Amino acid sequence: LNCYHFVLFMKEDLKLSSKLDGATNIYRFDGRLHPMHHHDELEMNFIVRGTGTYVLGDRKYFLGANTVVWLFPEQNHILLDQSRELEMWIVVFAPHAVKRWCKTKQTKILTLKNPSGYYCRHLSEAKAGSLLNFIKMLHSEMSFPTQYNLGLGFLLLNCWKSFNDAPAGPTGVRMHPAVEVALGLIEKSRGQISRKLLSKKAGLSISQLSRQFKAQTGFSLTHYR
């Protein structure tokens, strides 16, 4: 089994306004764990403060202040190991708008559903400061669709350029395949699968799987279930 088999299972409807080409929202850790999910929209996260870990398919991203993360439409993702002070901006872009804005060779990748590679990088203080100020300004214009949509297009292209200009650092690693399988099975079963069956499907003993799971997600297998 592979957790990519569960892509359609956790699809989330973001219910974007028909007048807008996307949405901006501030996220602050509230102690809850949002289930693994994906959606039709391209998503960009900008971390303001705090730390966390994204797990998506066979990849794992480490988050810290000034980190930018791109999450593509067919990438099931879940945010784990969040610090209490975690705060980040979540920006989503409607598929039709992304296709309209991204027509160059450099930006075409943003129209893909699940490109290979790692899309998590740390911006410089100057670039991060400019990005934060623009997102805040843009968010204040949500009630004015024309201005807001123009700003979303600029934000997407400008943030993608800043991301590519940033050095590729140790912000992403490959997930252990057994942990990847376990995550998918737990999500599909809503936590009702036994540790014994999980270890059998993942191909590791219960103790081995438990150690790998804790090391890669920050949660014990029992706690996560």
mmCIF file of C-alpha atoms in Angstrom, residues 57-194:
data_model
loop_
_atom_site.group_PDB
_atom_site.id
_atom_site.type_symbol
_atom_site.label_atom_id
_atom_site.label_comp_id
_atom_site.label_asym_id
_atom_site.label_seq_id
_atom_site.Cartn_x
_atom_site.Cartn_y
_atom_site.Cartn_z
ATOM 1 C CA GLY A 57 3.384 11.953 0.951
ATOM 2 C CA ASP A 58 7.025 10.919 0.973
ATOM 3 C CA ARG A 59 8.270 14.337 2.080
ATOM 4 C CA LYS A 60 8.718 16.136 5.360
ATOM 5 C CA TYR A 61 9.230 19.903 5.763
ATOM 6 C CA PHE A 62 10.657 21.629 8.826
ATOM 7 C CA LEU A 63 9.100 25.032 9.498
ATOM 8 C CA GLY A 64 10.582 28.047 11.222
ATOM 9 C CA ALA A 65 10.299 31.830 11.088
ATOM 10 C CA ASN A 66 10.630 33.238 7.537
ATOM 11 C CA THR A 67 10.039 29.827 5.923
ATOM 12 C CA VAL A 68 7.948 29.644 2.735
ATOM 13 C CA VAL A 69 6.196 26.382 1.872
ATOM 14 C CA TRP A 70 4.310 25.475 -1.314
ATOM 15 C CA LEU A 71 1.658 22.755 -1.167
ATOM 16 C CA PHE A 72 0.289 21.487 -4.483
ATOM 17 C CA PRO A 73 -3.267 20.227 -5.201
ATOM 18 C CA GLU A 74 -2.621 16.478 -5.074
ATOM 19 C CA GLN A 75 -0.327 16.576 -2.039
ATOM 20 C CA ASN A 76 -2.026 15.252 1.077
ATOM 21 C CA HIS A 77 -0.528 17.211 3.953
ATOM 22 C CA ILE A 78 -0.781 17.458 7.705
ATOM 23 C CA LEU A 79 0.832 19.935 10.101
ATOM 24 C CA LEU A 80 2.449 18.214 13.093
ATOM 25 C CA ASP A 81 4.718 19.021 16.026
ATOM 26 C CA GLN A 82 3.521 22.632 16.269
ATOM 27 C CA SER A 83 5.022 24.943 18.859
ATOM 28 C CA ARG A 84 2.570 26.963 20.951
ATOM 29 C CA GLU A 85 3.700 30.229 19.354
ATOM 30 C CA LEU A 86 3.309 28.997 15.764
ATOM 31 C CA GLU A 87 1.832 31.711 13.557
ATOM 32 C CA MET A 88 1.702 31.708 9.772
ATOM 33 C CA TRP A 89 -0.123 33.154 6.811
ATOM 34 C CA ILE A 90 -1.955 30.677 4.604
ATOM 35 C CA VAL A 91 -2.578 31.857 1.042
ATOM 36 C CA VAL A 92 -4.496 29.764 -1.483
ATOM 37 C CA PHE A 93 -4.823 30.421 -5.205
ATOM 38 C CA ALA A 94 -7.733 29.218 -7.375
ATOM 39 C CA PRO A 95 -6.681 26.832 -10.193
ATOM 40 C CA HIS A 96 -8.087 29.020 -12.985
ATOM 41 C CA ALA A 97 -6.173 32.021 -11.687
ATOM 42 C CA VAL A 98 -2.890 30.116 -11.403
ATOM 43 C CA LYS A 99 -3.212 29.021 -15.039
ATOM 44 C CA ARG A 100 -3.875 32.609 -16.074
ATOM 45 C CA TRP A 101 -0.884 34.017 -14.194
ATOM 46 C CA CYS A 102 1.688 31.269 -14.747
ATOM 47 C CA LYS A 103 2.499 31.050 -18.436
ATOM 48 C CA THR A 104 6.300 31.362 -18.447
ATOM 49 C CA LYS A 105 8.804 28.522 -18.270
ATOM 50 C CA GLN A 106 9.804 29.621 -14.764
ATOM 51 C CA THR A 107 6.250 29.637 -13.389
ATOM 52 C CA LYS A 108 4.612 26.704 -15.239
ATOM 53 C CA ILE A 109 5.520 24.379 -12.384
ATOM 54 C CA LEU A 110 2.934 26.149 -10.215
ATOM 55 C CA THR A 111 0.193 24.762 -12.454
ATOM 56 C CA LEU A 112 1.194 21.143 -11.729
ATOM 57 C CA LYS A 113 -0.718 18.875 -9.352
ATOM 58 C CA ASN A 114 2.193 17.139 -7.606
ATOM 59 C CA PRO A 115 5.655 18.066 -8.911
ATOM 60 C CA SER A 116 8.704 16.190 -7.675
ATOM 61 C CA GLY A 117 11.210 17.929 -5.451
ATOM 62 C CA TYR A 118 11.111 19.983 -2.244
ATOM 63 C CA TYR A 119 9.252 23.273 -1.974
ATOM 64 C CA CYS A 120 10.227 24.639 1.409
ATOM 65 C CA ARG A 121 12.893 27.347 1.815
ATOM 66 C CA HIS A 122 14.030 29.998 4.262
ATOM 67 C CA LEU A 123 13.902 33.631 3.106
ATOM 68 C CA SER A 124 16.303 36.384 4.149
ATOM 69 C CA GLU A 125 15.094 38.846 6.789
ATOM 70 C CA ALA A 126 14.688 41.569 4.149
ATOM 71 C CA LYS A 127 12.675 39.397 1.736
ATOM 72 C CA ALA A 128 10.592 37.965 4.585
ATOM 73 C CA GLY A 129 9.803 41.426 5.931
ATOM 74 C CA SER A 130 8.650 42.675 2.532
ATOM 75 C CA LEU A 131 6.519 39.570 1.988
ATOM 76 C CA LEU A 132 4.870 39.864 5.400
ATOM 77 C CA ASN A 133 3.992 43.529 4.882
ATOM 78 C CA PHE A 134 2.496 42.839 1.467
ATOM 79 C CA ILE A 135 0.381 39.911 2.700
ATOM 80 C CA LYS A 136 -0.998 42.048 5.531
ATOM 81 C CA MET A 137 -1.844 44.871 3.137
ATOM 82 C CA LEU A 138 -3.433 42.467 0.664
ATOM 83 C CA HIS A 139 -5.525 40.806 3.365
ATOM 84 C CA SER A 140 -7.032 44.166 4.275
ATOM 85 C CA GLU A 141 -8.350 44.480 0.689
ATOM 86 C CA MET A 142 -10.449 41.270 0.656
ATOM 87 C CA SER A 143 -13.678 43.246 0.458
ATOM 88 C CA PHE A 144 -12.486 44.852 -2.806
ATOM 89 C CA PRO A 145 -12.300 41.976 -5.333
ATOM 90 C CA THR A 146 -10.607 43.854 -8.180
ATOM 91 C CA GLN A 147 -7.726 45.151 -6.069
ATOM 92 C CA TYR A 148 -7.474 41.921 -4.113
ATOM 93 C CA ASN A 149 -7.262 39.704 -7.210
ATOM 94 C CA LEU A 150 -4.597 41.894 -8.781
ATOM 95 C CA GLY A 151 -2.636 41.708 -5.552
ATOM 96 C CA LEU A 152 -2.962 37.922 -5.380
ATOM 97 C CA GLY A 153 -1.421 37.603 -8.843
ATOM 98 C CA PHE A 154 1.480 39.842 -7.868
ATOM 99 C CA LEU A 155 1.943 37.965 -4.589
ATOM 100 C CA LEU A 156 2.083 34.588 -6.312
ATOM 101 C CA LEU A 157 4.681 35.593 -8.877
ATOM 102 C CA ASN A 158 6.760 37.700 -6.499
ATOM 103 C CA CYS A 159 6.797 35.044 -3.767
ATOM 104 C CA TRP A 160 7.751 32.347 -6.288
ATOM 105 C CA LYS A 161 10.696 34.494 -7.435
ATOM 106 C CA SER A 162 11.798 35.084 -3.834
ATOM 107 C CA PHE A 163 11.507 31.371 -3.148
ATOM 108 C CA ASN A 164 13.704 30.471 -6.116
ATOM 109 C CA ASP A 165 16.246 33.146 -5.179
ATOM 110 C CA ALA A 166 16.565 31.682 -1.673
ATOM 111 C CA PRO A 167 19.213 29.013 -1.049
ATOM 112 C CA ALA A 168 17.992 25.440 -0.872
ATOM 113 C CA GLY A 169 18.609 24.409 2.730
ATOM 114 C CA PRO A 170 17.899 21.409 4.971
ATOM 115 C CA THR A 171 14.171 22.201 5.195
ATOM 116 C CA GLY A 172 12.932 19.019 3.511
ATOM 117 C CA VAL A 173 13.735 15.326 3.832
ATOM 118 C CA ARG A 174 12.266 12.070 2.558
ATOM 119 C CA MET A 175 9.830 10.280 4.815
ATOM 120 C CA HIS A 176 10.528 6.695 5.786
ATOM 121 C CA PRO A 177 8.226 4.645 3.494
ATOM 122 C CA ALA A 178 6.796 2.699 6.433
ATOM 123 C CA VAL A 179 5.769 5.941 8.154
ATOM 124 C CA GLU A 180 4.250 7.183 4.908
ATOM 125 C CA VAL A 181 2.128 4.026 4.660
ATOM 126 C CA ALA A 182 1.143 4.199 8.346
ATOM 127 C CA LEU A 183 -0.011 7.813 8.063
ATOM 128 C CA GLY A 184 -2.223 6.999 5.106
ATOM 129 C CA LEU A 185 -3.748 3.941 6.793
ATOM 130 C CA ILE A 186 -4.450 5.819 10.028
ATOM 131 C CA GLU A 187 -6.146 8.650 8.139
ATOM 132 C CA LYS A 188 -8.237 6.285 6.013
ATOM 133 C CA SER A 189 -9.394 4.310 9.060
ATOM 134 C CA ARG A 190 -9.909 7.451 11.178
ATOM 135 C CA GLY A 191 -7.527 5.932 13.721
ATOM 136 C CA GLN A 192 -9.438 2.660 14.056
ATOM 137 C CA ILE A 193 -6.680 0.427 12.676
ATOM 138 C CA SER A 194 -4.674 -1.628 15.194
#
